[in-house]
mmCIF file of C-alpha atoms in Angstrom:
data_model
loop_
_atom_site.group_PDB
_atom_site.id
_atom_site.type_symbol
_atom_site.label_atom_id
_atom_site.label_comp_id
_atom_site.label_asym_id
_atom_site.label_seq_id
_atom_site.Cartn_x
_atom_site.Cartn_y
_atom_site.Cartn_z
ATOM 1 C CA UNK O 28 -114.265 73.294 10.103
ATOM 2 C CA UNK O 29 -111.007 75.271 10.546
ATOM 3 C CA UNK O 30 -108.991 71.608 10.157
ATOM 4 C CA UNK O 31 -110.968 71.226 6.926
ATOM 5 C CA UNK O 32 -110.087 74.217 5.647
ATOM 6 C CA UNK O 33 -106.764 73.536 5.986
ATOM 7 C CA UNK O 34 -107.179 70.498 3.560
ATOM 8 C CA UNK O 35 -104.120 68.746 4.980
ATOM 9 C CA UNK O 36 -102.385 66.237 2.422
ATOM 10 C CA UNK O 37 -101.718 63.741 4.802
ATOM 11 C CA UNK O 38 -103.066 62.361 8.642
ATOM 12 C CA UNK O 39 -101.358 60.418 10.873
ATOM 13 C CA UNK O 40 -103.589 57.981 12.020
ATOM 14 C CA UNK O 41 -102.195 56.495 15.428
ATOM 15 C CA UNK O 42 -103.437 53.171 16.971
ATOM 16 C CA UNK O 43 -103.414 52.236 20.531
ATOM 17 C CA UNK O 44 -103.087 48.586 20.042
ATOM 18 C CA UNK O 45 -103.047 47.866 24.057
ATOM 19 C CA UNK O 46 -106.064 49.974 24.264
ATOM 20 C CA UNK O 47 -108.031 47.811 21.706
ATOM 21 C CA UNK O 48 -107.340 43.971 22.517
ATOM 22 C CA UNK O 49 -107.275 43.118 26.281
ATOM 23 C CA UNK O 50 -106.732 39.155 25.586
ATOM 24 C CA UNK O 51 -106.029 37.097 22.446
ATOM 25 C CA UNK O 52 -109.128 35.157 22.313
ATOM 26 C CA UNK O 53 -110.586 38.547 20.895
ATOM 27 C CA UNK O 54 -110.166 40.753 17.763
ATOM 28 C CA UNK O 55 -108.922 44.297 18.297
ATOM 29 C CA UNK O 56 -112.104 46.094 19.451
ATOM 30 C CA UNK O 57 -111.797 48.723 16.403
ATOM 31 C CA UNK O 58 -114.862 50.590 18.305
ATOM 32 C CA UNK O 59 -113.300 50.946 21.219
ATOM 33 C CA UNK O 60 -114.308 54.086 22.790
ATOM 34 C CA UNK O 61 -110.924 57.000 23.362
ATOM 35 C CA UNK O 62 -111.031 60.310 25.605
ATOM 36 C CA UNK O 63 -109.585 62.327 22.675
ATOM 37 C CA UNK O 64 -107.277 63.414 25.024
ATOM 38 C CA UNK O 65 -103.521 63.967 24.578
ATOM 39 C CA UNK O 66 -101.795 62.844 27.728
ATOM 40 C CA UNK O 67 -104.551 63.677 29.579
ATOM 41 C CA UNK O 68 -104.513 67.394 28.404
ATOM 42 C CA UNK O 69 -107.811 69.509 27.810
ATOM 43 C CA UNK O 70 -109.617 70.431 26.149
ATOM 44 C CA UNK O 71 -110.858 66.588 25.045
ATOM 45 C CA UNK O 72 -113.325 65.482 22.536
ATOM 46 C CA UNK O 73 -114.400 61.951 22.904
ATOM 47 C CA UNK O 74 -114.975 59.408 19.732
ATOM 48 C CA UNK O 75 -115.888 55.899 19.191
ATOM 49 C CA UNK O 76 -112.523 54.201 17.812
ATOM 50 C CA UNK O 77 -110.551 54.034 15.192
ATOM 51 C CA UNK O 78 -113.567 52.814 13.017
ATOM 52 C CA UNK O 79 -114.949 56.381 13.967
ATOM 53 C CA UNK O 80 -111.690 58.033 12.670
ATOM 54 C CA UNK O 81 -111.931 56.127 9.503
ATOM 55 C CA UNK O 82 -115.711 57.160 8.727
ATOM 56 C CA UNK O 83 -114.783 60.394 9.380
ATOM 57 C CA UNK O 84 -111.509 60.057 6.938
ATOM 58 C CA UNK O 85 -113.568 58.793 4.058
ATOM 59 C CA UNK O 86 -115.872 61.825 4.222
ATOM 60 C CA UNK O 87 -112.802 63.731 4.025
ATOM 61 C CA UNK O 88 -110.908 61.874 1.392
ATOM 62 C CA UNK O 89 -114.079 62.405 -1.094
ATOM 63 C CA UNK O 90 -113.029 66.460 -0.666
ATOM 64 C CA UNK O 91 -109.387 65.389 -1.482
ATOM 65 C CA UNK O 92 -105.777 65.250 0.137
ATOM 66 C CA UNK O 93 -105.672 63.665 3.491
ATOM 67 C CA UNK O 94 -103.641 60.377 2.910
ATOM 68 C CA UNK O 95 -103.404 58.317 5.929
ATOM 69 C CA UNK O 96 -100.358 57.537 7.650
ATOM 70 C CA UNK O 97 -101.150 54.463 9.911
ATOM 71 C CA UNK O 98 -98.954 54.077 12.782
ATOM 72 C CA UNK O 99 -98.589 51.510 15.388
ATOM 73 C CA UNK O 100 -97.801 51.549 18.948
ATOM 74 C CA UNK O 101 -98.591 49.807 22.653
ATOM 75 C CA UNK O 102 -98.065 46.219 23.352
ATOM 76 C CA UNK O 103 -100.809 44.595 25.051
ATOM 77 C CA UNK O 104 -100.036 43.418 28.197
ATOM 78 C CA UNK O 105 -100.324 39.775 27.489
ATOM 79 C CA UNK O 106 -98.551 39.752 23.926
ATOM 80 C CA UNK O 107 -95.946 41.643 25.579
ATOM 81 C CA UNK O 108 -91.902 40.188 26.351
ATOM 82 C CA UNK O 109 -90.933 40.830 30.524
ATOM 83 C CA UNK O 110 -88.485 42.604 31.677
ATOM 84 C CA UNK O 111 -85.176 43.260 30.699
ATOM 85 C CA UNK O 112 -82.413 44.399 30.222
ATOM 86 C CA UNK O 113 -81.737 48.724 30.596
ATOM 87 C CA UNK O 114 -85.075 49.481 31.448
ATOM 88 C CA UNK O 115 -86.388 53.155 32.649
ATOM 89 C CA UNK O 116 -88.066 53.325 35.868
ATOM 90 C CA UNK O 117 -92.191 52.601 35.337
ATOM 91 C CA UNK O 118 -91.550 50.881 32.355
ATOM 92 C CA UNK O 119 -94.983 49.002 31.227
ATOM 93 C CA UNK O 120 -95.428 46.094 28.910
ATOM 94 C CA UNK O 121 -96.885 48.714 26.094
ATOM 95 C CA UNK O 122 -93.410 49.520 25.784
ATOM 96 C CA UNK O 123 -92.141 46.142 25.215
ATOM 97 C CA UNK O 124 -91.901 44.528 22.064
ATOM 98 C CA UNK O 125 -94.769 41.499 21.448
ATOM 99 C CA UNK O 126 -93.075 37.670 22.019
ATOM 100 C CA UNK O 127 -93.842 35.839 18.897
ATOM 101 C CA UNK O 128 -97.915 34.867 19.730
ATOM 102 C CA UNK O 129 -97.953 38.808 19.386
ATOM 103 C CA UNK O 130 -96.648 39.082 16.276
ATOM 104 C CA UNK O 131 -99.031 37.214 15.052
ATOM 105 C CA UNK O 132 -102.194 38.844 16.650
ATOM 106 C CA UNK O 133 -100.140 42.092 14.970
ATOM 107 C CA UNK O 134 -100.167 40.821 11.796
ATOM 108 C CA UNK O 135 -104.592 40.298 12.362
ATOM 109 C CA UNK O 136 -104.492 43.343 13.651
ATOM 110 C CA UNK O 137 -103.328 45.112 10.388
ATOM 111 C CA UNK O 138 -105.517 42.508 8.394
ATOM 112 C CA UNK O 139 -108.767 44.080 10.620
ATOM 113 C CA UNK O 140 -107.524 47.209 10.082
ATOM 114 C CA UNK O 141 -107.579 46.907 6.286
ATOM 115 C CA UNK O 142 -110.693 45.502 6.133
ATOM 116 C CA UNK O 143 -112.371 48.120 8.389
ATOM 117 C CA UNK O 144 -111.065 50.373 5.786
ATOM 118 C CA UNK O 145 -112.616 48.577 2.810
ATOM 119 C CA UNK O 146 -115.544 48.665 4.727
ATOM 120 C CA UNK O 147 -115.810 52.585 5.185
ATOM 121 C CA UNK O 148 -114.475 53.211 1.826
ATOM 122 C CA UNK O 149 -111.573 54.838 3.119
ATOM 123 C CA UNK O 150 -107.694 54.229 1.190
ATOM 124 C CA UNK O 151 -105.077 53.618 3.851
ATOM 125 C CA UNK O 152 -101.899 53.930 2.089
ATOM 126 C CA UNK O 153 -98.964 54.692 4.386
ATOM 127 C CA UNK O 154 -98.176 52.458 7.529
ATOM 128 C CA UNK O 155 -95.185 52.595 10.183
ATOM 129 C CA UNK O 156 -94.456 49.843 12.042
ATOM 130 C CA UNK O 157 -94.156 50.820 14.859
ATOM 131 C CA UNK O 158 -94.003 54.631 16.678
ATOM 132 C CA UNK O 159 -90.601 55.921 17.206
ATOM 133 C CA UNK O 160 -89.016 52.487 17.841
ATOM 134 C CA UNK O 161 -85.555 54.421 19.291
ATOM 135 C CA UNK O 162 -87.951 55.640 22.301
ATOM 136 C CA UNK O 163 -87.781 53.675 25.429
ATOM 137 C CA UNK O 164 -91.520 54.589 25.737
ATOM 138 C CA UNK O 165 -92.646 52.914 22.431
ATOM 139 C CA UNK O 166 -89.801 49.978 22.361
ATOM 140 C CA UNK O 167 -88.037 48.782 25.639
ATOM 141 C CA UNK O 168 -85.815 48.093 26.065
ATOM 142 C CA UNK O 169 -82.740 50.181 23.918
ATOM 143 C CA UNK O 170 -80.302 48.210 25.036
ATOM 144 C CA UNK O 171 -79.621 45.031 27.610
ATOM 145 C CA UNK O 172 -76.414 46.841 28.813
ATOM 146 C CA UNK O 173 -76.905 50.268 30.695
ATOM 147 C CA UNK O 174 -73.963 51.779 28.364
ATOM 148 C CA UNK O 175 -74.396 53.901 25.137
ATOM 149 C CA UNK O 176 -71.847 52.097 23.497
ATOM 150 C CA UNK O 177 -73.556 48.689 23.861
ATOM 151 C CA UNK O 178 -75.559 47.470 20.407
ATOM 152 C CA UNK O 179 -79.246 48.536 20.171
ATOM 153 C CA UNK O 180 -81.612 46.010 21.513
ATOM 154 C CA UNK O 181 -84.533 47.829 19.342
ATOM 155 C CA UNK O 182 -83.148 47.138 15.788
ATOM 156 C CA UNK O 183 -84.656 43.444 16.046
ATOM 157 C CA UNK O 184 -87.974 43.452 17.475
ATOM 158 C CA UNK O 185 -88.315 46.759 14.813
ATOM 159 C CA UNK O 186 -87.328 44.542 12.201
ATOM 160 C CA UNK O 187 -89.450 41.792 13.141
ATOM 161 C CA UNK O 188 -92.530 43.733 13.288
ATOM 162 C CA UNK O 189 -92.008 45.268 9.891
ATOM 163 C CA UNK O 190 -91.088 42.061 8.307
ATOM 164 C CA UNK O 191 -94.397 40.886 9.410
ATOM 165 C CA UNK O 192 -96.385 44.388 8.393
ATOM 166 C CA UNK O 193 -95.134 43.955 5.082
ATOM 167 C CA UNK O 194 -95.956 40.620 4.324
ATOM 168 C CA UNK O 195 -99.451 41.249 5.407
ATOM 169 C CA UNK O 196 -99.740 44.296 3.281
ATOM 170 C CA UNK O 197 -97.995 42.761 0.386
ATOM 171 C CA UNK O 198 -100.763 39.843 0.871
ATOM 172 C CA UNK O 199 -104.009 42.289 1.175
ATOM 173 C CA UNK O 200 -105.299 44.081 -2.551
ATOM 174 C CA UNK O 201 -104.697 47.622 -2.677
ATOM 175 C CA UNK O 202 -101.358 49.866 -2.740
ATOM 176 C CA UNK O 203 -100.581 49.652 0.387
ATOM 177 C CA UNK O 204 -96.768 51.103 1.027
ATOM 178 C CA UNK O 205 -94.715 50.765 3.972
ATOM 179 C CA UNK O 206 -92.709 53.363 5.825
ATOM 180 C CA UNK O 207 -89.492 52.506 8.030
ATOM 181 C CA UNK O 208 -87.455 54.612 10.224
ATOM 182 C CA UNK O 209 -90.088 56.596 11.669
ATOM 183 C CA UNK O 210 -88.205 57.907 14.511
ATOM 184 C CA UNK O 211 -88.409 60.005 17.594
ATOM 185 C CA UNK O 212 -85.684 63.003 17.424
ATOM 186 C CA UNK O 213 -83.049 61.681 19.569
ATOM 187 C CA UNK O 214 -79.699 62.268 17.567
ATOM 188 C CA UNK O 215 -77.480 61.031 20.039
ATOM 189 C CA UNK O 216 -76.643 57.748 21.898
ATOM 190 C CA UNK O 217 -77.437 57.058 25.399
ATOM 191 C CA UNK O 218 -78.095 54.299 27.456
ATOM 192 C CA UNK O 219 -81.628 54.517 27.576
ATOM 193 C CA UNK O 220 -82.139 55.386 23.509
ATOM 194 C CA UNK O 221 -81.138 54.933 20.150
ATOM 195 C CA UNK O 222 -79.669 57.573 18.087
ATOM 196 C CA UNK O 223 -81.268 58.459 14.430
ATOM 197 C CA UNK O 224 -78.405 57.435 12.967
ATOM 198 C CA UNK O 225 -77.263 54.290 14.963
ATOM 199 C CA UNK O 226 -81.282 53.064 13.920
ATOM 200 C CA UNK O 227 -81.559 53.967 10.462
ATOM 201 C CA UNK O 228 -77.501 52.461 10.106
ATOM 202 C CA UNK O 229 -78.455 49.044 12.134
#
């Protein structure tokens, strides 16, 4: 009640792809159940998936505001490239950019997604590519060379994964836009990330 008073103009609505397809002889299990917890933080309120989140964003869209922001993130583990290059310690294959079989179970992935949404009568207008692609936990790795000064090894999986989100948008009805550059706050160069600038410039 207190979030709808708000009456917010825009959600961000974030998908777990690793949590929803654990093979690729499957769809993306939009129902998959989540926690509703952030990093494991209480208090948590479990729902049932993102096709919960988008019956509960059409009920809100009918009162107005609350554009959706789709956004991206988590390789599944078998869609995922191995390891390489300047990696942080711990790093899993949801922060590794898909190999090419992936890209293409990303590109269903959005299709799915868009017809869930036609489905629930729900607009989703605004998608990211990918979450904060200059973070070593969303894209890994940064670079192949422990060194700031070495190129960014994020720039092309990024741009291969919004090359393939547009073309899927472009090729689904509706006015779909997309949104590039959406970036964690890490203005300077290191070994392990990319700065804002360096991204947005590359």
């Amino acid at each position: 009640d207190a979030l709808g008073e708000m009456r917010p103009a825009y959600y961000r609505l974030v998908v777990d792809w690793s949590h929803l397809q654990q093979s690729p002889d499957e769809p993306a299990d939009l129902d998959h159940p989540e926690t509703g917890c952030l990093r494991d933080v209480q208090p948590c309120a479990g729902f049932a998936g993102v096709r919960d989140q988008l019956r509960a964003l059409a009920s809100r869209q009918r009162e107005g505001g609350w554009e959706v922001l789709v956004v991206i993130s988590g390789t599944p583990e078998w869609a995922a490239e191995g390891a390489h290059g300047c990696e942080r310690g711990g790093t899993e294959s949801r922060s590794r950019p898909p190999v090419d079989a992936g890209v293409r179970a990303y590109r269903r992935l959005i299709s799915d997604l868009l017809a869930a949404a036609r489905k629930e009568k729900v607009e989703l207008r605004y998608w990211s590519p990918w979450n904060e692609p200059n973070h070593p936990f969303f894209l890994s790795p940064q670079r192949e060379r422990c060194d700031k000064d070495a190129p960014s090894a994020a720039i092309g999986p990024y741009v291969k994964l919004a090359e393939a989100m547009k073309a899927e948008l472009e090729a689904a009805e509706g006015d779909q836009q997309l949104v590039i550059g959406e970036v964690a706050g890490l203005p300077q160069r290191r070994p392990k990330s990319t700065g804002i600038s360096e991204f947005i410039r590359e």
